[in-house]
């Protein structure tokens, strides 16, 4: 058991180190690899039996380092050989998605020929001629490395290293069927048949929970599941696989027969769900555990999870960059820790008291949410304060819905079972409507949507995790942990809330040519707007995600003839309609916004604790120079009368490119400090 638990730690350390290596410059990690390799030699020679955790960490760093050497010295140079301008390529379309241009799609393709030479690599094209999976397309493309944006790591996690730019001469020359495309088409056929007897929304949700096919799933229901904290139900994962194995093989008495059944169920269900990464993770752990059971070895779930992490990481150097995989591993680790804690609590107690059974029901969703919290914070994801309650209320509906979905899939295979398919799908719709009603009730509760300051609450989480580890290695003190940890949680959250109290955030949302500025303190926000209908949509989505209440809207557009804010619940001031030369002041908490209407332009200056930001449209002429800390430049505004310490533009700032969009750009503590934080790119 001790040796196997060490292997589990090595696998999890390896995945964490791989994630860190993807974020760091290659040279830094190569230097760490050399140091760790030397340290491992010393450990093996003198201290192999002591400092086990440190030894495993060094081993994980060294393994990832050698893997990064392979990526940067072999894999990247090999991919770079296929780069070149205006290359005629023959590609097979694998997946398609939405595109911002008409009659175009985004596509993941396999390149079969490059300039007449046979090759085989996967690439991504953001603008591709309208096509279907399986079609062969010949055309002129430009091949380049992946753009360094927020999507780069996720594409690397999918095994994509190059990006295509479509130029011209697209020619469809037929279709090429592969096993993966045949599976995808078969799944689409099943989903269409399942949905034919019930409402479209309920059928799409049933297909998403059973087949992992989310085509047609309404945005309203996706938002509802996210607000209720049960988005994992829409992604086929280890929960679904464990339920399926429990339904089909859980009643088998013989452990070896049950292991063989699990080994058969996993590939069949993986085909049914399209080999999703989360199913592959859970299936790898299931296979490891089942093989151990076949040879009469005691099954250890932590070891299976760690070995799955090790195998996935070795197979793909960027596997850990996949967000779904991160959430899946974090939640699974939380569930396993909850089970281990429950085993400690009920040790030498038979029969188990009922109060402990209730604790077990609560531990699983609480620990799953707790372990997933750092991933959600790191990715700036919206949190739900009712996720534990929603999971508990939905606990006994998931399995019957999944069973009915599987039975519907079986009945959809043959036309002779159309009547049972209709009956089962109608019954599934009743349960789905009940599930949605429960989620609507929980999502409408207070604190259903929580926005936390990432840095402060990550620190709080690390403090709590350290305390939990201290209690974990004191097995006789679990009762103290249950008493002390809630108080420590309240204290840590209180400290984090106090540390973030009074902060003012400023975000730029929209395009780089006409950025909108949103400033807020607490839940109160003020908006300086410019742009078009797309900017309105982005602003509303940003306010909804951040749970902000608008107090004022300042519209500084030059041609504000159409009012976007007729239904706004706060005053909307169109600066262009004010008398020329008129200045207005608007205060929200510690935020002061001054607006000014010049003859051929409009200007807004935001001031917080001596720090000021200016945004303008048109040509602004002032009687006296205007001083500001930062001038946000766009293509729609200019002035020779603004004197700013720093100008932010689509050009360069401090040696790096400044990209506008859907993220915080400034964090201001009034009168004390200002710091630049994460900025994302939004295409124009």
XYZ file of C-alpha atoms in Angstrom:
684
model
C 0.000 0.000 0.000
C 2.803 2.424 0.881
C 4.593 1.857 -2.427
C 1.363 2.271 -4.397
C 0.467 5.489 -2.594
C 3.914 6.807 -3.541
C 3.114 6.045 -7.176
C -0.143 7.974 -6.764
C 1.751 10.997 -5.428
C 4.225 10.783 -8.300
C 1.375 10.859 -10.842
C -0.328 13.875 -9.278
C 2.989 15.718 -8.840
C 3.750 14.983 -12.490
C 0.459 16.504 -13.659
C 0.986 19.634 -11.521
C 4.553 20.054 -12.783
C 3.362 19.621 -16.367
C 0.818 22.393 -15.849
C 3.512 24.654 -14.386
C 5.905 23.880 -17.251
C 3.287 24.917 -19.813
C 3.122 28.370 -18.158
C 6.879 28.950 -17.780
C 9.622 29.800 -20.291
C 11.416 26.660 -21.572
C 14.834 27.803 -20.360
C 13.614 28.108 -16.763
C 12.243 24.583 -16.723
C 15.338 23.140 -18.397
C 17.493 24.654 -15.625
C 15.167 23.176 -12.987
C 15.444 19.806 -14.708
C 19.231 19.824 -14.500
C 19.161 20.765 -10.813
C 16.522 18.138 -10.007
C 18.362 15.426 -11.932
C 21.499 16.134 -9.894
C 19.467 16.200 -6.664
C 17.847 12.862 -7.524
C 21.276 11.290 -7.994
C 22.306 12.530 -4.542
C 19.054 11.284 -2.998
C 19.411 7.859 -4.560
C 22.962 7.650 -3.288
C 22.506 8.874 0.277
C 18.923 9.709 1.301
C 16.649 7.413 -0.707
C 14.712 6.258 2.374
C 14.095 9.708 3.815
C 12.237 12.760 2.524
C 9.928 10.728 0.300
C 7.711 13.627 -0.739
C 10.664 15.766 -1.789
C 12.145 12.869 -3.746
C 8.872 12.311 -5.603
C 8.564 16.025 -6.394
C 12.099 16.114 -7.794
C 11.349 13.030 -9.875
C 8.203 14.645 -11.285
C 10.103 17.833 -12.173
C 12.804 15.802 -13.906
C 10.277 13.735 -15.874
C 8.451 16.833 -17.063
C 11.773 18.474 -17.895
C 12.831 15.645 -20.186
C 9.377 15.721 -21.740
C 9.729 19.454 -22.408
C 13.128 18.811 -23.984
C 11.435 16.396 -26.364
C 8.711 18.938 -27.159
C 11.031 21.867 -27.863
C 13.911 19.981 -29.508
C 11.990 17.413 -31.570
C 8.250 18.014 -31.693
C 8.240 21.768 -32.353
C 11.040 21.680 -34.991
C 9.237 18.817 -36.772
C 6.010 20.829 -36.847
C 7.906 23.910 -38.007
C 9.074 22.034 -41.127
C 5.518 22.237 -42.461
C 5.344 26.013 -42.141
C 5.426 28.152 -45.209
C 3.481 30.819 -47.067
C 0.799 29.982 -49.654
C 1.034 26.201 -49.478
C -1.470 24.018 -51.371
C -2.827 21.577 -48.770
C -5.138 18.579 -48.855
C -7.005 18.407 -45.531
C -9.690 16.216 -43.987
C -12.212 18.039 -41.814
C -12.471 16.477 -38.336
C -14.598 18.959 -36.358
C -16.399 22.186 -37.175
C -17.687 25.049 -35.073
C -19.142 28.539 -35.323
C -17.266 31.342 -37.075
C -17.680 35.100 -36.983
C -17.768 35.317 -40.810
C -20.782 34.364 -42.936
C -20.633 31.052 -44.838
C -17.526 30.063 -42.913
C -16.818 27.706 -40.046
C -13.962 27.161 -37.634
C -12.455 23.733 -38.160
C -10.046 21.203 -36.772
C -8.473 19.419 -39.719
C -5.948 16.704 -40.472
C -3.443 17.729 -43.158
C -2.865 14.791 -45.528
C -0.749 16.452 -48.212
C 1.424 19.575 -48.113
C 2.615 20.931 -51.447
C 2.127 17.504 -53.016
C 4.022 15.646 -50.279
C 2.314 13.180 -47.945
C 2.117 14.200 -44.303
C -0.158 13.718 -41.310
C -0.662 16.344 -38.608
C -3.575 18.107 -36.950
C -4.121 21.855 -37.317
C -6.735 24.475 -36.461
C -8.279 27.009 -38.829
C -10.425 29.797 -37.384
C -11.924 30.709 -40.789
C -12.538 27.708 -43.036
C -14.847 27.189 -46.047
C -18.223 25.818 -44.962
C -17.711 22.048 -44.704
C -18.831 18.930 -42.865
C -16.695 16.438 -40.895
C -15.172 13.812 -43.184
C -14.966 16.014 -46.296
C -11.662 16.356 -48.176
C -10.806 19.937 -49.097
C -7.905 21.124 -51.230
C -6.937 24.778 -51.109
C -4.297 27.397 -50.567
C -3.371 27.939 -46.913
C -0.759 29.689 -44.827
C 0.709 27.461 -42.085
C 1.982 29.050 -38.872
C 2.474 28.306 -35.195
C -0.436 28.774 -32.828
C -1.290 32.336 -31.883
C -0.225 33.197 -28.353
C -3.719 33.825 -26.990
C -5.997 32.376 -24.311
C -6.894 29.413 -26.542
C -3.337 28.241 -27.159
C -3.022 25.869 -24.194
C -6.388 24.225 -24.812
C -5.424 23.562 -28.430
C -2.087 22.150 -27.357
C -4.017 19.877 -24.983
C -5.924 18.607 -28.050
C -2.638 17.781 -29.793
C -2.757 20.801 -32.139
C 0.563 22.589 -32.721
C -0.049 24.501 -35.970
C -2.637 26.968 -37.238
C -3.918 27.408 -40.791
C -5.055 30.591 -42.500
C -7.309 29.989 -45.488
C -6.306 32.014 -48.552
C -8.163 30.828 -51.661
C -8.987 28.081 -54.186
C -11.028 25.744 -51.982
C -12.021 22.582 -53.842
C -14.125 19.741 -52.363
C -12.845 16.442 -53.773
C -14.865 13.889 -51.844
C -15.147 12.283 -48.416
C -12.909 10.024 -46.367
C -14.543 7.981 -43.653
C -12.584 7.123 -40.509
C -13.475 5.234 -37.375
C -13.753 8.434 -35.321
C -15.988 10.127 -37.874
C -18.176 7.038 -38.126
C -18.584 7.056 -34.339
C -19.495 10.745 -34.391
C -22.086 10.262 -37.138
C -23.536 7.265 -35.303
C -23.871 9.306 -32.096
C -25.599 12.128 -34.014
C -28.041 9.581 -35.444
C -28.812 8.252 -31.963
C -29.335 11.747 -30.572
C -31.771 12.642 -33.385
C -33.830 9.512 -32.727
C -33.879 10.072 -28.966
C -35.147 13.642 -29.413
C -37.904 12.885 -31.907
C -40.618 12.058 -29.329
C -39.963 14.753 -26.701
C -39.446 18.498 -26.619
C -36.224 19.745 -28.169
C -34.791 21.217 -24.933
C -35.480 18.091 -22.858
C -34.153 15.835 -25.621
C -30.961 17.891 -25.966
C -30.394 17.710 -22.206
C -30.997 13.941 -22.193
C -28.489 13.488 -25.038
C -25.943 15.678 -23.249
C -26.198 13.689 -20.009
C -26.206 10.285 -21.732
C -24.156 10.607 -24.932
C -22.128 13.737 -24.243
C -23.748 15.240 -27.370
C -24.497 18.885 -26.545
C -25.657 19.980 -30.000
C -28.848 21.978 -29.653
C -28.595 22.446 -25.888
C -30.125 25.829 -25.124
C -27.973 28.603 -23.686
C -30.652 29.287 -21.071
C -30.330 25.812 -19.592
C -26.530 25.905 -19.719
C -26.611 29.137 -17.695
C -29.124 27.585 -15.282
C -26.908 24.548 -14.649
C -23.884 26.807 -14.171
C -25.685 29.075 -11.704
C -26.896 26.047 -9.749
C -23.349 24.643 -9.630
C -24.124 21.382 -11.488
C -22.484 22.031 -14.864
C -20.647 18.720 -14.482
C -23.927 16.939 -15.215
C -23.836 18.283 -18.780
C -20.385 16.783 -19.411
C -20.116 12.997 -19.476
C -17.480 12.262 -16.839
C -16.386 9.814 -14.187
C -19.696 10.273 -12.365
C -21.597 8.918 -15.360
C -19.126 6.071 -15.901
C -19.293 5.010 -12.252
C -23.108 5.068 -12.372
C -23.161 2.973 -15.555
C -20.694 0.447 -14.112
C -22.697 0.331 -10.890
C -25.927 -0.291 -12.786
C -24.566 -2.967 -15.117
C -21.919 -4.659 -12.972
C -22.530 -3.554 -9.404
C -24.707 -6.556 -8.525
C -22.041 -9.127 -9.488
C -20.701 -10.892 -6.407
C -17.391 -12.164 -7.758
C -14.805 -9.370 -7.831
C -12.955 -10.837 -10.838
C -16.141 -11.192 -12.868
C -17.064 -7.627 -11.933
C -13.601 -6.466 -13.046
C -13.999 -8.194 -16.430
C -17.438 -6.596 -16.825
C -15.969 -3.161 -16.083
C -13.242 -3.738 -18.683
C -15.971 -4.451 -21.257
C -18.279 -1.621 -20.189
C -15.625 1.095 -20.361
C -14.730 0.872 -24.098
C -18.403 0.429 -25.044
C -19.452 3.521 -23.077
C -16.419 5.448 -24.345
C -17.554 4.817 -27.933
C -21.092 5.879 -26.998
C -19.815 9.178 -25.563
C -17.267 9.930 -28.277
C -14.120 9.272 -26.190
C -14.372 12.464 -24.163
C -11.208 13.362 -22.154
C -13.026 13.095 -18.811
C -14.289 9.592 -19.668
C -10.789 8.614 -20.743
C -9.423 9.826 -17.400
C -12.021 7.947 -15.403
C -11.705 4.892 -17.650
C -7.934 4.780 -17.217
C -8.361 4.702 -13.451
C -11.095 2.068 -13.822
C -8.903 -0.146 -16.011
C -5.982 0.075 -13.562
C -8.245 -0.859 -10.654
C -9.913 -3.680 -12.603
C -6.594 -5.198 -13.653
C -5.511 -5.141 -10.015
C -8.742 -6.899 -9.028
C -8.148 -9.581 -11.662
C -4.850 -10.461 -10.014
C -6.411 -10.361 -6.535
C -4.571 -7.169 -5.574
C -6.307 -4.733 -3.205
C -7.715 -1.782 -5.142
C -6.554 1.680 -4.110
C -8.452 4.532 -5.742
C -5.719 7.103 -5.056
C -3.192 4.934 -6.875
C -5.526 4.468 -9.829
C -6.064 8.242 -10.050
C -2.336 8.978 -9.804
C -1.425 6.382 -12.422
C -4.131 7.748 -14.721
C -2.562 11.210 -14.339
C 0.878 9.779 -15.112
C -0.295 7.900 -18.213
C -2.290 10.835 -19.577
C 0.609 13.207 -18.967
C 3.128 10.945 -20.681
C 0.803 10.450 -23.670
C 0.361 14.213 -24.158
C 2.853 16.808 -22.844
C 0.012 19.335 -22.529
C -2.776 17.092 -21.220
C -2.892 18.995 -17.926
C -3.822 22.234 -19.760
C -7.298 20.904 -20.510
C -9.768 22.662 -18.202
C -12.150 19.706 -18.150
C -9.334 17.413 -17.087
C -8.288 19.797 -14.307
C -11.817 20.003 -12.909
C -12.285 16.246 -13.264
C -9.096 15.403 -11.369
C -9.764 18.009 -8.684
C -13.335 16.855 -8.052
C -12.344 13.167 -8.100
C -9.538 13.796 -5.634
C -12.016 15.586 -3.373
C -14.463 12.676 -3.541
C -11.703 10.168 -2.708
C -10.525 12.283 0.248
C -14.121 12.486 1.483
C -14.376 8.697 1.311
C -11.074 8.244 3.121
C -12.145 10.678 5.860
C -15.458 8.853 6.262
C -13.583 5.557 6.615
C -11.480 7.054 9.394
C -14.547 8.420 11.131
C -16.371 5.072 11.106
C -13.387 2.868 11.871
C -14.228 0.120 14.391
C -17.892 1.186 14.433
C -20.318 -1.482 13.261
C -23.075 -0.909 12.482
C -22.350 2.649 11.366
C -24.474 5.193 13.306
C -27.035 7.087 11.249
C -25.472 10.446 12.039
C -22.332 9.325 10.212
C -24.384 8.302 7.169
C -25.731 11.846 6.967
C -22.175 13.196 7.275
C -21.117 10.951 4.386
C -23.867 12.380 2.174
C -22.639 15.915 2.910
C -18.920 15.204 2.660
C -18.874 14.203 -1.012
C -20.332 17.411 -2.578
C -18.537 19.634 -0.041
C -15.120 18.098 -0.720
C -15.707 18.007 -4.480
C -16.563 21.732 -4.446
C -13.647 22.534 -2.121
C -11.048 20.759 -4.271
C -12.458 22.271 -7.478
C -12.376 25.815 -6.062
C -8.719 26.643 -6.936
C -9.236 25.553 -10.552
C -12.342 27.715 -10.821
C -10.593 30.691 -9.243
C -7.520 30.320 -11.450
C -9.728 30.250 -14.556
C -11.915 33.186 -13.393
C -14.966 30.958 -13.503
C -18.277 31.905 -11.962
C -18.879 30.170 -8.617
C -22.164 28.961 -7.199
C -22.992 29.284 -3.519
C -25.752 26.663 -3.796
C -23.771 23.916 -5.563
C -23.768 21.617 -2.512
C -27.523 22.025 -2.038
C -28.224 21.521 -5.752
C -26.121 18.360 -5.881
C -27.869 16.924 -2.836
C -31.350 17.654 -4.198
C -30.489 16.211 -7.630
C -28.672 13.185 -6.230
C -31.537 10.727 -6.659
C -32.618 11.982 -10.105
C -29.350 11.552 -11.994
C -29.252 7.755 -11.976
C -32.838 7.176 -13.260
C -32.350 9.830 -15.972
C -29.110 8.157 -17.029
C -30.753 4.715 -17.056
C -33.637 5.998 -19.173
C -31.188 7.698 -21.530
C -29.229 4.463 -22.023
C -32.440 2.505 -22.626
C -33.527 5.123 -25.155
C -30.172 4.764 -26.926
C -30.643 0.979 -27.100
C -34.206 1.325 -28.407
C -33.068 3.884 -30.991
C -30.866 1.242 -32.639
C -33.825 -0.534 -34.231
C -37.150 0.749 -35.657
C -38.987 -2.197 -34.059
C -38.590 -0.578 -30.632
C -40.185 2.766 -31.563
C -43.048 2.375 -29.077
C -40.784 1.598 -26.064
C -38.525 4.467 -27.193
C -41.477 6.868 -27.156
C -42.597 5.687 -23.701
C -39.098 5.827 -22.171
C -38.303 9.246 -23.640
C -41.579 10.701 -22.300
C -40.786 9.322 -18.849
C -37.276 10.800 -19.076
C -38.778 14.181 -19.976
C -40.874 14.150 -16.796
C -37.763 13.574 -14.669
C -35.815 16.209 -16.609
C -38.561 18.779 -16.041
C -38.455 17.961 -12.332
C -34.666 18.332 -12.327
C -34.866 21.712 -14.081
C -37.549 22.902 -11.648
C -35.294 22.033 -8.694
C -32.363 23.841 -10.291
C -34.469 26.939 -10.992
C -35.460 27.035 -7.332
C -31.874 26.704 -6.071
C -30.454 29.118 -8.665
C -32.912 31.803 -7.501
C -31.661 31.623 -3.909
C -29.381 34.352 -2.493
C -25.651 33.785 -3.026
C -26.341 31.432 -5.931
C -23.749 33.405 -7.899
C -20.506 34.384 -6.210
C -17.603 36.343 -7.641
C -14.439 36.040 -5.549
C -11.180 37.928 -5.857
C -8.839 35.267 -7.171
C -5.582 36.096 -5.405
C -7.042 36.652 -1.943
C -9.268 33.591 -1.898
C -6.569 31.345 -3.349
C -4.468 32.293 -0.332
C -7.407 31.434 1.939
C -7.810 28.087 0.197
C -4.108 27.282 0.654
C -4.359 28.071 4.383
C -7.341 25.764 4.753
C -5.647 23.014 2.767
C -2.579 23.254 4.988
C -4.734 22.915 8.098
C -6.549 19.956 6.563
C -3.241 18.221 5.827
C -2.127 18.715 9.413
C -5.304 17.060 10.637
C -5.024 14.370 7.965
C -1.703 13.178 9.321
C -3.178 13.108 12.805
C -5.705 10.297 12.315
C -7.014 10.426 15.879
C -7.971 14.104 15.650
C -10.662 14.017 12.965
C -13.293 15.101 15.483
C -11.281 18.212 16.235
C -10.998 18.867 12.526
C -14.774 18.814 12.060
C -15.100 21.377 14.868
C -12.132 23.642 14.118
C -12.144 23.641 10.302
C -15.487 25.512 9.906
C -14.213 28.264 12.208
C -10.920 28.384 10.300
C -12.884 28.581 7.059
C -14.916 31.523 8.321
C -11.742 33.223 9.566
C -9.840 32.707 6.291
C -12.771 33.911 4.187
C -13.196 36.886 6.496
C -9.531 37.838 6.162
C -9.736 37.501 2.372
C -12.883 39.626 2.278
C -11.240 42.280 4.465
C -8.113 42.285 2.258
C -10.211 42.842 -0.859
C -12.535 45.396 0.757
C -12.546 48.780 -0.934
C -10.846 47.605 -4.124
C -11.887 49.335 -7.331
C -11.683 47.351 -10.541
C -11.563 48.797 -14.036
C -12.262 46.565 -17.032
C -12.084 47.246 -20.751
C -14.729 45.316 -22.653
C -15.273 45.249 -26.395
C -12.986 45.852 -29.354
C -9.612 47.584 -29.314
C -10.914 50.299 -31.655
C -13.813 51.306 -29.363
C -13.294 49.908 -25.871
C -15.941 50.346 -23.193
C -14.828 50.992 -19.608
C -16.562 49.396 -16.614
C -15.509 50.457 -13.109
C -16.930 48.973 -9.925
C -16.443 48.839 -6.193
C -18.288 46.086 -4.404
C -21.418 45.425 -6.476
C -21.928 49.002 -7.700
C -20.652 49.796 -11.196
C -20.525 52.664 -13.671
C -20.179 52.241 -17.442
C -18.531 54.484 -20.026
C -19.858 53.157 -23.335
C -18.904 53.379 -26.977
C -19.263 50.934 -29.827
C -22.180 49.085 -31.401
C -24.644 46.286 -30.730
C -21.888 43.696 -30.222
C -20.370 45.880 -27.492
C -23.771 46.081 -25.759
C -23.987 42.296 -25.704
C -20.453 41.924 -24.322
C -21.093 44.551 -21.645
C -24.299 42.861 -20.529
C -22.635 39.448 -20.396
C -19.743 40.872 -18.389
C -22.074 42.563 -15.899
C -24.080 39.355 -15.546
C -21.036 37.179 -14.936
C -19.618 39.629 -12.401
C -23.026 40.108 -10.700
C -22.723 43.905 -10.931
C -25.441 46.531 -10.556
C -25.107 49.500 -12.900
C -25.663 52.894 -11.255
C -24.845 55.161 -14.230
C -24.272 54.768 -17.970
C -22.281 57.431 -19.810
C -22.636 57.058 -23.582
C -19.808 58.987 -25.280
C -20.579 57.966 -28.879
C -20.615 60.731 -31.470
C -23.690 59.416 -33.286
C -25.870 58.294 -30.403
C -29.088 58.533 -32.412
C -30.308 55.094 -31.353
C -30.689 54.506 -27.652
C -29.415 51.107 -26.513
C -30.455 51.747 -22.922
C -34.213 52.237 -23.031
C -34.757 49.303 -20.667
C -31.842 50.133 -18.369
C -32.696 50.288 -14.671
C -30.280 53.201 -14.101
C -29.794 56.687 -15.571
C -28.257 56.651 -19.060
C -26.610 59.949 -20.028
C -25.838 60.553 -23.695
C -22.957 63.016 -23.462
C -23.258 64.008 -27.133
C -26.767 65.409 -26.510
C -25.590 67.686 -23.680
C -24.854 71.359 -24.461
C -21.393 71.939 -25.903
C -18.921 72.706 -23.137
C -21.089 71.182 -20.407
C -19.441 68.995 -17.767
C -21.221 66.470 -15.520
C -20.015 64.588 -12.434
C -21.240 61.182 -11.283
C -20.156 59.454 -8.056
C -20.382 55.697 -7.322
C -18.785 54.792 -3.972
C -15.142 55.960 -4.308
C -15.406 56.263 -8.107
C -15.870 59.694 -9.668
C -16.580 59.941 -13.417
C -16.533 63.343 -15.133
C -17.980 63.707 -18.627
C -17.461 66.607 -21.045
C -19.026 67.440 -24.408
C -16.638 69.189 -26.780
C -17.747 70.480 -30.158
C -16.600 67.451 -32.140
C -16.069 64.917 -29.419
C -16.955 63.537 -26.005
C -14.683 62.723 -23.076
C -14.970 60.815 -19.799
C -12.420 60.825 -16.977
C -12.576 58.264 -14.180
C -10.871 59.207 -10.895
C -10.171 56.941 -7.935
C -7.987 58.046 -5.023
C -5.775 60.317 -7.106
C -5.554 57.853 -10.021
C -7.386 58.788 -13.226
C -8.189 57.208 -16.587
C -9.442 59.048 -19.686
C -11.516 57.695 -22.565
C -12.705 59.842 -25.463
C -14.433 59.652 -28.834
C -14.222 62.040 -31.760
C -11.847 65.026 -31.766
C -11.728 66.598 -28.312
C -10.503 70.171 -27.967
C -10.146 71.639 -24.444
C -9.509 75.150 -23.190
C -6.903 73.853 -20.713
C -4.785 70.674 -20.794
C -6.326 67.733 -18.933
C -4.021 65.668 -16.696
C -4.570 61.907 -16.281
C -2.685 58.841 -15.138
C -3.725 56.698 -18.132
C -5.189 57.606 -21.494
C -7.013 54.720 -23.167
C -6.529 55.197 -26.883
C -8.920 53.832 -29.486
C -9.367 54.442 -33.180
C -12.486 56.506 -32.535
C -10.981 59.267 -30.364
C -8.121 61.767 -30.488
C -7.009 64.910 -28.653
C -3.909 67.064 -28.322
C -5.009 68.495 -24.973
C -4.733 65.352 -22.816
C -1.522 64.951 -20.818
C -1.261 61.387 -19.523
C 1.545 59.611 -17.698
C 0.795 56.454 -19.672
C -1.038 55.762 -22.922
C -2.657 52.387 -23.478
C -3.197 51.541 -27.134
C -3.287 48.504 -29.416
C 0.451 49.006 -29.847
C 3.024 48.384 -27.118
C 3.076 48.802 -23.364
C 6.154 47.993 -21.275
C 7.570 45.812 -24.051
C 4.443 43.684 -24.483
C 1.329 43.824 -26.596
C -1.758 45.231 -24.907
C -4.924 43.377 -25.793
C -8.351 44.632 -24.855
C -11.295 42.589 -23.905
C -13.148 40.450 -21.481
C -11.039 40.793 -18.320
C -9.775 43.068 -15.570
C -7.029 45.461 -16.544
C -6.554 47.486 -13.351
C -7.010 46.867 -9.658
C -6.958 50.067 -7.587
C -6.802 50.376 -3.823
C -7.816 54.016 -3.288
C -4.889 56.116 -2.089
C -2.543 53.129 -1.711
C -1.694 51.007 -4.723
C -2.481 50.282 -8.351
C -1.535 47.152 -10.232
C -2.083 45.794 -13.726
C -3.696 42.363 -13.803
C -4.878 39.926 -16.444
C -5.999 41.190 -19.839
C -7.597 39.065 -22.552
C -8.062 39.548 -26.270
C -11.414 39.979 -27.955
C -11.502 39.873 -31.760
C -12.879 42.922 -33.462
